PDB file of C-alpha atoms in Angstrom:
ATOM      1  CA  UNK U   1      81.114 -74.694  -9.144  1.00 41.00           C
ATOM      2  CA  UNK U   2      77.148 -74.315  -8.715  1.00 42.00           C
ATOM      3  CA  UNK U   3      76.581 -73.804  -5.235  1.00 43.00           C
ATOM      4  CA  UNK U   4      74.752 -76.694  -3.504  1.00 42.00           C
ATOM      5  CA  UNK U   5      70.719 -76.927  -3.998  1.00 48.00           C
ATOM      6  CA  UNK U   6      69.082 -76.822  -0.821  1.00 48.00           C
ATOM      7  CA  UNK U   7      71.829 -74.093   0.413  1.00 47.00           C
ATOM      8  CA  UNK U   8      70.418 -71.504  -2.505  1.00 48.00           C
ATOM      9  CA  UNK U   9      67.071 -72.609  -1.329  1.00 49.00           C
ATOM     10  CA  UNK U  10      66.936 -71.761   2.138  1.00 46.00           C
ATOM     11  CA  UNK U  11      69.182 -68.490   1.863  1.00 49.00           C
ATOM     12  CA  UNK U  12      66.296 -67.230  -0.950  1.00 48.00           C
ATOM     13  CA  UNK U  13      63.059 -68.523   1.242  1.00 49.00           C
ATOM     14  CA  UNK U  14      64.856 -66.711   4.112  1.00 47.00           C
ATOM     15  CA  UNK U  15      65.173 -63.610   2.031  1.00 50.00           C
ATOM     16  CA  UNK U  16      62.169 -63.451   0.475  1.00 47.00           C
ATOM     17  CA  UNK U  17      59.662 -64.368   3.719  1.00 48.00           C
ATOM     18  CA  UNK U  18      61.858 -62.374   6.217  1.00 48.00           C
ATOM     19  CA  UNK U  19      59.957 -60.013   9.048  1.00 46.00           C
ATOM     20  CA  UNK U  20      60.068 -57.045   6.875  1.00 48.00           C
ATOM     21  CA  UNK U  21      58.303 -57.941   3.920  1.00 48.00           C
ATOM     22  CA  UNK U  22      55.353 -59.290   6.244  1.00 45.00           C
ATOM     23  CA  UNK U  23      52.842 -56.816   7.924  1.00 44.00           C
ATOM     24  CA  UNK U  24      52.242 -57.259  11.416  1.00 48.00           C
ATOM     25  CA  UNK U  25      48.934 -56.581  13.375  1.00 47.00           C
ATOM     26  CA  UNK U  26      50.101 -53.434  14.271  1.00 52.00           C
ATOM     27  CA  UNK U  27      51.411 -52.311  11.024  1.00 50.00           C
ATOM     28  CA  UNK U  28      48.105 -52.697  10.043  1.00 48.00           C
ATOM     29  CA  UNK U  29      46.900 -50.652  12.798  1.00 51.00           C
ATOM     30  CA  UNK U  30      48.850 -47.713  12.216  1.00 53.00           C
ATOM     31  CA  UNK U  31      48.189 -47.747   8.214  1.00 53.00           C
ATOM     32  CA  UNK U  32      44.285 -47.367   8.923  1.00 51.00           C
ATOM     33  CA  UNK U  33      44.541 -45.008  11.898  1.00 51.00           C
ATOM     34  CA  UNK U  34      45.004 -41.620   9.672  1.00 52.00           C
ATOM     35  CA  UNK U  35      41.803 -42.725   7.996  1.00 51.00           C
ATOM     36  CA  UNK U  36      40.117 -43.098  10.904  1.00 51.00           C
ATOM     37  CA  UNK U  37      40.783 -40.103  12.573  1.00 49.00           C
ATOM     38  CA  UNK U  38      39.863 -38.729   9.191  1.00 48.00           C
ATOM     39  CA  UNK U  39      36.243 -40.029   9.564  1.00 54.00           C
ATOM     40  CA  UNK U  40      35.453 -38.104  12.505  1.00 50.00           C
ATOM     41  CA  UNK U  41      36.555 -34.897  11.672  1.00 49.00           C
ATOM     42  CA  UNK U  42      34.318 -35.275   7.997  1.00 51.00           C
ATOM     43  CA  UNK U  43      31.528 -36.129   9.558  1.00 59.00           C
ATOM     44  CA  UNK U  44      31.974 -33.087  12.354  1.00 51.00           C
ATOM     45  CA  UNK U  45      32.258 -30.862   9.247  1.00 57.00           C
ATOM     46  CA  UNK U  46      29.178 -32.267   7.868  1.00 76.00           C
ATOM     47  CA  UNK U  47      27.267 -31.847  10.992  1.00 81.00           C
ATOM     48  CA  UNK U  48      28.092 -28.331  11.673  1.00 85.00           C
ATOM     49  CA  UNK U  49      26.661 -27.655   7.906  1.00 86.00           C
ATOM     50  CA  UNK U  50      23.395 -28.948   8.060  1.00 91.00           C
ATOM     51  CA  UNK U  51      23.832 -26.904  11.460  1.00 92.00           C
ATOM     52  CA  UNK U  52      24.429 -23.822   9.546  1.00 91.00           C
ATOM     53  CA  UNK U  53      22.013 -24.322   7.204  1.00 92.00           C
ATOM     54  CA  UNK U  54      18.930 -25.395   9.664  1.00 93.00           C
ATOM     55  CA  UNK U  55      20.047 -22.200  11.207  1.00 93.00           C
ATOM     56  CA  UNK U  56      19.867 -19.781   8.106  1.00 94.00           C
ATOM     57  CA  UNK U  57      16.103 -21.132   7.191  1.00 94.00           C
ATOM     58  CA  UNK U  58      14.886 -20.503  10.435  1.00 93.00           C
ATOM     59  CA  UNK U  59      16.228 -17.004  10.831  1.00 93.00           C
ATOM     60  CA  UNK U  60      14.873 -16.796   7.387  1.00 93.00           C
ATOM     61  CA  UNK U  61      11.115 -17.633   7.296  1.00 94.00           C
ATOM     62  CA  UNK U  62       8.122 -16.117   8.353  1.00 92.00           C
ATOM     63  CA  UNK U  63       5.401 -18.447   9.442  1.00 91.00           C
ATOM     64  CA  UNK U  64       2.794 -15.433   9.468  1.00 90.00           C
ATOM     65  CA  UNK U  65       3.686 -14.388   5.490  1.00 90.00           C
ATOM     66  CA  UNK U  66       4.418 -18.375   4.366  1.00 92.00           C
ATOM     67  CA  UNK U  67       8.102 -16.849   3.479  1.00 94.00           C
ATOM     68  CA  UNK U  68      11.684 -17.668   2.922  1.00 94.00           C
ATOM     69  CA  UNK U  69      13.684 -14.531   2.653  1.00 94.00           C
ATOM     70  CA  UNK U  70      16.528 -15.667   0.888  1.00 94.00           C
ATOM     71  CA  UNK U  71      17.576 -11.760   0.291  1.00 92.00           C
ATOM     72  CA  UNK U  72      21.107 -10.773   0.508  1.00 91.00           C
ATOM     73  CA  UNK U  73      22.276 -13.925   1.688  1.00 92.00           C
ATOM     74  CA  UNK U  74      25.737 -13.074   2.084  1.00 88.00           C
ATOM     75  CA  UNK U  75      24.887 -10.464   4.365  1.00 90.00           C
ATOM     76  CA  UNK U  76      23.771 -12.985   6.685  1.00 90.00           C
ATOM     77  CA  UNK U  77      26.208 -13.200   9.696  1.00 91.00           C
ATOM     78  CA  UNK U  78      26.666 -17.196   9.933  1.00 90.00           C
ATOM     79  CA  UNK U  79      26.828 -17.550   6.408  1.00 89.00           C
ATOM     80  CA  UNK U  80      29.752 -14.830   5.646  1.00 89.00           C
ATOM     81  CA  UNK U  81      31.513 -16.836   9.185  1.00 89.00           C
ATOM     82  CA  UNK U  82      31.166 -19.790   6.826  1.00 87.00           C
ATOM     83  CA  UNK U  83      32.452 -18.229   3.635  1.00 84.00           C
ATOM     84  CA  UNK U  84      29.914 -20.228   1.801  1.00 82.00           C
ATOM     85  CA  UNK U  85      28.249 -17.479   0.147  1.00 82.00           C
ATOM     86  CA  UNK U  86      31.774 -15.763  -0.937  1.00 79.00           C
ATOM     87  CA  UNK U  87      32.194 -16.812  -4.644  1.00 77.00           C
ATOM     88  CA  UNK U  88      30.034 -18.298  -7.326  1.00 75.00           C
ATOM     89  CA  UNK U  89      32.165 -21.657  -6.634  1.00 77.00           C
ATOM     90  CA  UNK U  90      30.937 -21.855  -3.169  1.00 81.00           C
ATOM     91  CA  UNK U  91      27.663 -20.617  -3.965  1.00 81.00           C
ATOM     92  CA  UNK U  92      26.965 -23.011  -6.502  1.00 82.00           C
ATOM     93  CA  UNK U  93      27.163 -25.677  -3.384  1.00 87.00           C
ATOM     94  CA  UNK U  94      25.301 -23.586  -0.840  1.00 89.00           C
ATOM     95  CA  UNK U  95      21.742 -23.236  -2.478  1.00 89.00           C
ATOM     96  CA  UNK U  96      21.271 -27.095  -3.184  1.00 91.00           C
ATOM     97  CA  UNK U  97      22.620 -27.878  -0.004  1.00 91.00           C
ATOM     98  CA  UNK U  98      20.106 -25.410   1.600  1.00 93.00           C
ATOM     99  CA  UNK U  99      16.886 -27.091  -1.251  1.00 94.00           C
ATOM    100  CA  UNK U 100      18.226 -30.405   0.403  1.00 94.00           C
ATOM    101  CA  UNK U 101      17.662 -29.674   4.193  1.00 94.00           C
ATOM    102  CA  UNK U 102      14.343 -28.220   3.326  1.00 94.00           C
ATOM    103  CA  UNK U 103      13.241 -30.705   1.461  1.00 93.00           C
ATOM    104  CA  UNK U 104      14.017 -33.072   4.819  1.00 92.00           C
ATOM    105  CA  UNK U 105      12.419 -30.536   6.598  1.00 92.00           C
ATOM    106  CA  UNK U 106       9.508 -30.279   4.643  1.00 93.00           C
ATOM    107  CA  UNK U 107       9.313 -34.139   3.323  1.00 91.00           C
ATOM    108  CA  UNK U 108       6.097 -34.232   1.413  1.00 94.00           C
ATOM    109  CA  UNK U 109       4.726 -31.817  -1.406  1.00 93.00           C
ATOM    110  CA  UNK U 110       1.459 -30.954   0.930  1.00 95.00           C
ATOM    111  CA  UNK U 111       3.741 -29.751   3.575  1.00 94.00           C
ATOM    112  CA  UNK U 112       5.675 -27.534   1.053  1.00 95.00           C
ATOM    113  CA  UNK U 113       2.663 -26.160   0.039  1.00 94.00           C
ATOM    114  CA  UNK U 114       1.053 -25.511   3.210  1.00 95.00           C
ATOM    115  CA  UNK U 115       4.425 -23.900   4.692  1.00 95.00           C
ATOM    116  CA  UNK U 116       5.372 -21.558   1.702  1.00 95.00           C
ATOM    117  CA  UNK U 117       3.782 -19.336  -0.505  1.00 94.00           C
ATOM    118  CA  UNK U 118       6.315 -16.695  -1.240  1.00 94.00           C
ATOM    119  CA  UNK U 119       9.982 -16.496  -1.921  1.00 95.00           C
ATOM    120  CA  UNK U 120      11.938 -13.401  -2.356  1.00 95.00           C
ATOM    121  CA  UNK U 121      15.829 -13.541  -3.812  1.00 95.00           C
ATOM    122  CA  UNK U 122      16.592  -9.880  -4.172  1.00 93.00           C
ATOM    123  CA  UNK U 123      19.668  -8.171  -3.232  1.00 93.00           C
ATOM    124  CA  UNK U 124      21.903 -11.202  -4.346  1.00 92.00           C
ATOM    125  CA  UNK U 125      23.588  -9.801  -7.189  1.00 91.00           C
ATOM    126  CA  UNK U 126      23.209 -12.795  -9.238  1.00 92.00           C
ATOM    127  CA  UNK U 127      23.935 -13.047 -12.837  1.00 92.00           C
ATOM    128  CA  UNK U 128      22.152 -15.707 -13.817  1.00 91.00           C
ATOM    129  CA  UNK U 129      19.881 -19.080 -12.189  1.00 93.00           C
ATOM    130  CA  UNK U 130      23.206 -21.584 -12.181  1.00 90.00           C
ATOM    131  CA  UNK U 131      23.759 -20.509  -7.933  1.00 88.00           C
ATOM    132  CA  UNK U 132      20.064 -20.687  -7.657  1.00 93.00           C
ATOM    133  CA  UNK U 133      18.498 -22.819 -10.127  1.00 94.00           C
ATOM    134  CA  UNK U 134      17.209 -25.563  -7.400  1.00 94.00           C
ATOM    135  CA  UNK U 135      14.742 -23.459  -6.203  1.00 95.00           C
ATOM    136  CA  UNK U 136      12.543 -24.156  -9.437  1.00 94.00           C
ATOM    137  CA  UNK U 137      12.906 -28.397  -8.089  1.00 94.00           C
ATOM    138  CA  UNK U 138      12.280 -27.907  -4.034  1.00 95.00           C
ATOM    139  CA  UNK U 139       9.426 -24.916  -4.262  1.00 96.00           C
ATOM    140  CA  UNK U 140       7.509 -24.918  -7.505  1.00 95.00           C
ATOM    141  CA  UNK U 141       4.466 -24.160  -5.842  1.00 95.00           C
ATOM    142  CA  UNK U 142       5.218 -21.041  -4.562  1.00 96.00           C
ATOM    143  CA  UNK U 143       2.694 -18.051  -6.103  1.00 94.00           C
ATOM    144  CA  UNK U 144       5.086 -15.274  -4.741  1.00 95.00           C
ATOM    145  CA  UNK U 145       9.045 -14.188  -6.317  1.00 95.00           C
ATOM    146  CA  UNK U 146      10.906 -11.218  -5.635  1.00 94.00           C
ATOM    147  CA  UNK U 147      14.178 -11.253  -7.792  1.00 95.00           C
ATOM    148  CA  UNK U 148      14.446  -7.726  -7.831  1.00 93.00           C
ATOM    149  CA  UNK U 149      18.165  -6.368  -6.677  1.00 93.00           C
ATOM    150  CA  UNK U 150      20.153  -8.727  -8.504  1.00 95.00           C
ATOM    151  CA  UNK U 151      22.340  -8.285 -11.899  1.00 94.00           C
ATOM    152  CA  UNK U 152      20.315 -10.303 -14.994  1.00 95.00           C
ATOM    153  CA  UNK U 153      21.990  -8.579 -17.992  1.00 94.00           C
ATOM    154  CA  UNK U 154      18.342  -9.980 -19.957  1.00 94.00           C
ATOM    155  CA  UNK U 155      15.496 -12.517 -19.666  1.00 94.00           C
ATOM    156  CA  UNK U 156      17.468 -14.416 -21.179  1.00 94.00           C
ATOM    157  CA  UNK U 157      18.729 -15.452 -17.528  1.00 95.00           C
ATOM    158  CA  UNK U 158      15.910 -16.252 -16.706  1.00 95.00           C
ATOM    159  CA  UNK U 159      15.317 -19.083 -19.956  1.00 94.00           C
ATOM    160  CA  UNK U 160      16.082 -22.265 -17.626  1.00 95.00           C
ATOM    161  CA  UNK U 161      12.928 -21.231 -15.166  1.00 96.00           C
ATOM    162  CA  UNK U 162      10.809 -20.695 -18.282  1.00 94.00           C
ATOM    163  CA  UNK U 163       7.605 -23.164 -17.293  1.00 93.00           C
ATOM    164  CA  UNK U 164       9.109 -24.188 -13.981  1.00 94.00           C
ATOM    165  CA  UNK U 165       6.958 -22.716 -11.927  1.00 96.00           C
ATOM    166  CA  UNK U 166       3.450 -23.000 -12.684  1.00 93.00           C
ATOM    167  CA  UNK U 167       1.747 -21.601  -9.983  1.00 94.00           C
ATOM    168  CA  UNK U 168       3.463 -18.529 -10.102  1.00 95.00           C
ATOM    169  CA  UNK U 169       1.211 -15.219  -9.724  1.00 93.00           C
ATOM    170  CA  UNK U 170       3.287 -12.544  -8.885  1.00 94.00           C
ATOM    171  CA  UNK U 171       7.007 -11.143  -9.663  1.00 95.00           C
ATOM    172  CA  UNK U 172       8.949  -8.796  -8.908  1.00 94.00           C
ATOM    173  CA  UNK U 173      12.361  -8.078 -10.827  1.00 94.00           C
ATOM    174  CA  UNK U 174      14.446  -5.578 -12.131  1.00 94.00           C
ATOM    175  CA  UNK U 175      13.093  -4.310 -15.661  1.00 94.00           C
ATOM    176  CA  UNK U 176      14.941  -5.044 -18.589  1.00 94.00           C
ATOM    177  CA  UNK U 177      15.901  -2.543 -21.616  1.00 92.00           C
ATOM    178  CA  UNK U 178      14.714  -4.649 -24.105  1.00 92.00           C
ATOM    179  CA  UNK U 179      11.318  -3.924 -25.889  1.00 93.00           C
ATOM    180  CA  UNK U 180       8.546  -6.933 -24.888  1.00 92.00           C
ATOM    181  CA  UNK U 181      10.356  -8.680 -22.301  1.00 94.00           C
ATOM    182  CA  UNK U 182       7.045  -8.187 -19.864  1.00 94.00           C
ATOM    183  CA  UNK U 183       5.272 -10.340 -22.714  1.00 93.00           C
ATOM    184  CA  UNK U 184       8.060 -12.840 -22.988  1.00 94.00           C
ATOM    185  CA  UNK U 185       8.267 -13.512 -19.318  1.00 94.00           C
ATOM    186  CA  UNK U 186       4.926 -13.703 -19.211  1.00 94.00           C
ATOM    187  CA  UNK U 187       3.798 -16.448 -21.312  1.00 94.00           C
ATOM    188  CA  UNK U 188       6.781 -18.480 -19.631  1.00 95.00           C
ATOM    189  CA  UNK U 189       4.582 -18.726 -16.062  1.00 95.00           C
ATOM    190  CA  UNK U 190       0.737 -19.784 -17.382  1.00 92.00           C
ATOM    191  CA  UNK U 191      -0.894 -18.530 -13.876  1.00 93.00           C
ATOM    192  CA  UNK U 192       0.977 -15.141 -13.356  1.00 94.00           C
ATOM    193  CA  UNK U 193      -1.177 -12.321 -12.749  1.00 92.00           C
ATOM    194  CA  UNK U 194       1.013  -9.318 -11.305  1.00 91.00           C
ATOM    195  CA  UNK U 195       4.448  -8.191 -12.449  1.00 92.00           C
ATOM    196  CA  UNK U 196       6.383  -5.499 -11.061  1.00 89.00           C
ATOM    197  CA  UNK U 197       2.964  -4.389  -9.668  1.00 85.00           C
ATOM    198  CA  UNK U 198       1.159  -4.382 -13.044  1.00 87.00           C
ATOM    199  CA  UNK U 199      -1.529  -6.624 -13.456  1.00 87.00           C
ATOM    200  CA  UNK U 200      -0.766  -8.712 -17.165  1.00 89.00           C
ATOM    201  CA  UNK U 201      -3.012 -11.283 -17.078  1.00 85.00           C
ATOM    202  CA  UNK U 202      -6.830 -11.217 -15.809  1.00 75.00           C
ATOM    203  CA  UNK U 203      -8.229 -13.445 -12.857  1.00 64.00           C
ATOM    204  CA  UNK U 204     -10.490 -16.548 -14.449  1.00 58.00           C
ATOM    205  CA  UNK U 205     -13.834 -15.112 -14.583  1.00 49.00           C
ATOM    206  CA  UNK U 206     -16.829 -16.984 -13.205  1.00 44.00           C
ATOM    207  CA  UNK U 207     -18.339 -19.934 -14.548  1.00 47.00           C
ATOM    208  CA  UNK U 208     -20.752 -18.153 -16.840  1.00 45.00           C
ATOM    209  CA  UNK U 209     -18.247 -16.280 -18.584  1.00 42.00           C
ATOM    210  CA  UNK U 210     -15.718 -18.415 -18.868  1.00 40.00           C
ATOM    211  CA  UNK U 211     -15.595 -16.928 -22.880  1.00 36.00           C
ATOM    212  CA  UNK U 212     -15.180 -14.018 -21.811  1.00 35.00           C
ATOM    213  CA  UNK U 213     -10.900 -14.066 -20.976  1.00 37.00           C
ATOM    214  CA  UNK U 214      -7.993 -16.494 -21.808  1.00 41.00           C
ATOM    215  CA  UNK U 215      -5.226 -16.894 -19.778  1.00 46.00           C
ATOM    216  CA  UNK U 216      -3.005 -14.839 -22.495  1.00 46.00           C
ATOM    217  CA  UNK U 217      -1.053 -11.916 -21.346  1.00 48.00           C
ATOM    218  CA  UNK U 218      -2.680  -8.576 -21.198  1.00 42.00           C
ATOM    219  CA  UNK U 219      -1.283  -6.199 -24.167  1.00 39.00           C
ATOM    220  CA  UNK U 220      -2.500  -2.376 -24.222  1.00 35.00           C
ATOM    221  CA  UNK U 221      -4.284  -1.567 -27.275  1.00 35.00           C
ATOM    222  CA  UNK U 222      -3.936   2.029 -28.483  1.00 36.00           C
ATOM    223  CA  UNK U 223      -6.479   4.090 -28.424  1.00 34.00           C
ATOM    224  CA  UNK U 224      -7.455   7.624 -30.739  1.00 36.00           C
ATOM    225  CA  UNK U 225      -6.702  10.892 -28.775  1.00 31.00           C
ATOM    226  CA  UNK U 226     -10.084  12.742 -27.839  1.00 32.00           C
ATOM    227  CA  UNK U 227     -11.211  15.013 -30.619  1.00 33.00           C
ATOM    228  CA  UNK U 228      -8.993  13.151 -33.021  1.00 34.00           C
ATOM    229  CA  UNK U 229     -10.519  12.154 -36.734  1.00 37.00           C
ATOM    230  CA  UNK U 230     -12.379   9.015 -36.345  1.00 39.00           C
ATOM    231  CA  UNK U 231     -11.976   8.947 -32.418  1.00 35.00           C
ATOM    232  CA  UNK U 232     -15.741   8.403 -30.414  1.00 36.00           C
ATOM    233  CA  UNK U 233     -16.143   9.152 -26.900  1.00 34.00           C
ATOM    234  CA  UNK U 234     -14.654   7.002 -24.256  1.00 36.00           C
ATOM    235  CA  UNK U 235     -16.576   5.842 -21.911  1.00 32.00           C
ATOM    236  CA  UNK U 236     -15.845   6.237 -17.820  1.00 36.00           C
ATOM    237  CA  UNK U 237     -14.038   3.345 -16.742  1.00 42.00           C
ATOM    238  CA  UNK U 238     -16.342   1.162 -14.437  1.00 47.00           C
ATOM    239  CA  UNK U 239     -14.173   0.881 -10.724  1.00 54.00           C
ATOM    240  CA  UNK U 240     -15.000  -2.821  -9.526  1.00 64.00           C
ATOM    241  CA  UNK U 241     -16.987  -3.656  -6.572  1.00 72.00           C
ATOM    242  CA  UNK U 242     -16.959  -6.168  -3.972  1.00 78.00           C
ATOM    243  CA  UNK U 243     -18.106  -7.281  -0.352  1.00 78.00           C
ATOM    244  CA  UNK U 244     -17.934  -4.658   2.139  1.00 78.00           C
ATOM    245  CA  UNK U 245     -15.239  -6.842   4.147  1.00 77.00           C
ATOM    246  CA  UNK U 246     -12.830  -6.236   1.183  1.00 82.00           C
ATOM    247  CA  UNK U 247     -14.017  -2.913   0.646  1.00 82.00           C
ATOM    248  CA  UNK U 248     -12.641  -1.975   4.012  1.00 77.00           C
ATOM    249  CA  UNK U 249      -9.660  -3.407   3.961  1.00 81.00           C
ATOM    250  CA  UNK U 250      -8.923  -2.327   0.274  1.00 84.00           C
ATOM    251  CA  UNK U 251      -9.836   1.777   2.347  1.00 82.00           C
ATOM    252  CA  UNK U 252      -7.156   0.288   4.693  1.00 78.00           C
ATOM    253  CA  UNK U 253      -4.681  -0.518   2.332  1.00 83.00           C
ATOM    254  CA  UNK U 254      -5.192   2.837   0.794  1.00 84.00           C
ATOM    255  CA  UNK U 255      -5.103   4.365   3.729  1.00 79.00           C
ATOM    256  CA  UNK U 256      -2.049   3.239   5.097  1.00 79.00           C
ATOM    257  CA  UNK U 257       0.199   2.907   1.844  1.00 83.00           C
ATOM    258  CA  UNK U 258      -1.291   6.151   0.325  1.00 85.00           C
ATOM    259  CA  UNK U 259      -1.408   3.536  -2.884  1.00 86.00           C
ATOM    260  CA  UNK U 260      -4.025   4.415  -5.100  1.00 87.00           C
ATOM    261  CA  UNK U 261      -7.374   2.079  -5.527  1.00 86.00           C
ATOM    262  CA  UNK U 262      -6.168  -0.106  -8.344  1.00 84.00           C
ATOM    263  CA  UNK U 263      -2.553  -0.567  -7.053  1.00 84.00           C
ATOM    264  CA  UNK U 264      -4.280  -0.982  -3.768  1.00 84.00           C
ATOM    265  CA  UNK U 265      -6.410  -3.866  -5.127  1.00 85.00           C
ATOM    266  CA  UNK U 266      -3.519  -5.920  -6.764  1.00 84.00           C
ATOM    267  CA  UNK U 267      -1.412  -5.940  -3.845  1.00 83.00           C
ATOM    268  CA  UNK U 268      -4.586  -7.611  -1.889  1.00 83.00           C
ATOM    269  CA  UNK U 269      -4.779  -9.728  -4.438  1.00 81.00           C
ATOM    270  CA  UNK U 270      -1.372 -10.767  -4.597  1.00 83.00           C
ATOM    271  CA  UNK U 271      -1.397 -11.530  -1.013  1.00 78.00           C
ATOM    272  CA  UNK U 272      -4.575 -13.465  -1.569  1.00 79.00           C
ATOM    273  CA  UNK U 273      -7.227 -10.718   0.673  1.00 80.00           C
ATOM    274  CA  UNK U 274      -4.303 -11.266   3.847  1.00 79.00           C
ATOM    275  CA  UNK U 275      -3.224  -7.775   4.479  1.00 76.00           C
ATOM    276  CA  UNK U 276      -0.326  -8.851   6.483  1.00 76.00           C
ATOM    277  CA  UNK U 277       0.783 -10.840   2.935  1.00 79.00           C
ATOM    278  CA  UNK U 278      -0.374  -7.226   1.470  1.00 81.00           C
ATOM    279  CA  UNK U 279       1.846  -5.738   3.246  1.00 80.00           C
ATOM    280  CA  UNK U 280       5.074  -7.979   2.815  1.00 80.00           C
ATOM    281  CA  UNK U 281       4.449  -7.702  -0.788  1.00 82.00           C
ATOM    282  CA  UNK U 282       3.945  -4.071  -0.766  1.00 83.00           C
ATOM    283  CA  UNK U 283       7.162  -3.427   1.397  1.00 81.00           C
ATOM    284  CA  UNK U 284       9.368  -5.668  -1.792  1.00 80.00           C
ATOM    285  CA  UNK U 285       7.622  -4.208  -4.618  1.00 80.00           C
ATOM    286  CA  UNK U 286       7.970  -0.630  -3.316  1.00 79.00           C
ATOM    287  CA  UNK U 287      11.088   0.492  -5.176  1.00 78.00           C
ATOM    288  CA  UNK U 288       9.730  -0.109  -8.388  1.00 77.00           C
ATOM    289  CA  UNK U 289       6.161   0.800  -8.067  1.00 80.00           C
ATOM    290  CA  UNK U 290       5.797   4.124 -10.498  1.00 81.00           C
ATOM    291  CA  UNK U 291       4.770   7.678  -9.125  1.00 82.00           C
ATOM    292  CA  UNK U 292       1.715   7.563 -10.287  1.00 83.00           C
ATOM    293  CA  UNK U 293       0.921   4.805  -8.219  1.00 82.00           C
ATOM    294  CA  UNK U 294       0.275   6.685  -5.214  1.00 86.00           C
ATOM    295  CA  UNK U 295      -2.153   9.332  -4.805  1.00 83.00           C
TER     296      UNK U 295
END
């Protein structure tokens, strides 16, 4: 015998819409609370990054030199407290993080500029640009690199900066075994002047003899031993001139870094005639300035 209708009825409604298939207002409650709590504690984390990070570029420039020493970062106390220097997974995060804060510390392109001029990297023991490869987006400007210190296996490496930064005028790195890799490197920054010390590329003449040299990389031609069949005399080499302001501090240069004239020259001209920029630039270029470099 089928049971009775409106019996079935009210025993499945009563079933089906009892008290514990509904979800009271503070059921609710206490399934969003774990979130919640959650929300603080991210955004405390996030906080205390930016902290970190705000921290590390201020210990890190130099108003005087227009620098960010970004040398041995995991050297730096905060940073190795963070771990986020430890391993090439963390570091991967760090350095865009850092570009980020500087760029909303720096907002505008004119205040990049006018803030920093030179970078140095060295000490890192990077392999290649994938931890640091930002840097080429936030400071393109910048006429000054160190990268000297680190572990490139070739320029190769280097490939994914190759025409990123086109003001570029002086570098420092570690030099490579393979034959021409000054040249290479080279032609991949149009404006750079000094490598590893070395001058490769002349400074644009004036106006007038604007024939006269090309932006192209410097090469050494060969030249006949004295005495040597079809060998003429060489002439003296002509030592430039200038003001007597530059003059002197050129003598001081000397003076101090017992650099000889030439060596003494590019360094001022590296540092753009500053001789407290001379002097930062001398002190990174130093270990792999050649012993005939001093007098």
């Amino acid at each position: 015998m089928s049971a009775p209708r409106g019996g079935g009825r009210g025993r499945g409604r009563g079933r089906g819409r009892g008290r514990g298939d509904y979800y009271t207002p503070n059921d609710r409650q206490d399934q969003h609370q774990p979130q919640q709590q959650a929300e603080p504690e991210q955004s405390a984390a996030t906080s205390s990054t930016v902290d970190l990070l705000k921290g590390f570029l201020a210990r890190r420039y130099d108003a005087s030199t227009k620098l960010l020493n970004f040398s041995a970062i995991a050297t730096d106390e905060e940073v190795a407290k963070s771990g986020m220097f430890r391993q090439e997974s963390t570091q991967k995060k760090f350095f865009p993080a850092l570009m980020v804060i500087c760029d909303q510390m720096l907002e505008t392109r004119e205040a990049k500029e006018a803030a920093i001029e030179s970078v140095t990297l060295c000490g890192n023991n990077i392999t290649n640009l994938n931890v640091v490869f930002d840097l080429c987006k936030t400071l393109n400007h910048i006429k000054n690199l160190d990268l000297s210190g680190n572990a490139f296996h070739s320029v190769n490496a280097l490939k994914p900066w190759k025409g990123r930064f086109r003001k570029l005028e002086h570098l420092i790195i570690d030099p490579f075994s393979s034959i021409g890799w000054e040249d290479e490197l080279t032609a991949w920054f149009p404006k750079l002047k000094i490598l590893n010390g070395s001058q490769v590329r002349a400074d644009k003449p004036a106006a007038g003899d604007a024939a006269m040299v090309t932006d192209a990389p410097m090469t050494a031609t060969p030249q006949p031993m004295a005495g040597a069949p079809g060998s003429t005399p060489s002439l003296p080499t002509t030592t430039p001139t200038f003001d007597q302001q530059k003059e002197d501090m050129i003598t001081y240069v000397q003076t101090a870094t017992n650099l000889k004239r030439d060596y003494a020259i590019q360094c001022l001209e590296a540092g753009a005639w500053d001789l407290n920029r001379a002097g930062e630039l001398f002190t990174q270029s130093q270990p792999n300035l050649p012993p005939d470099a001093y007098n």
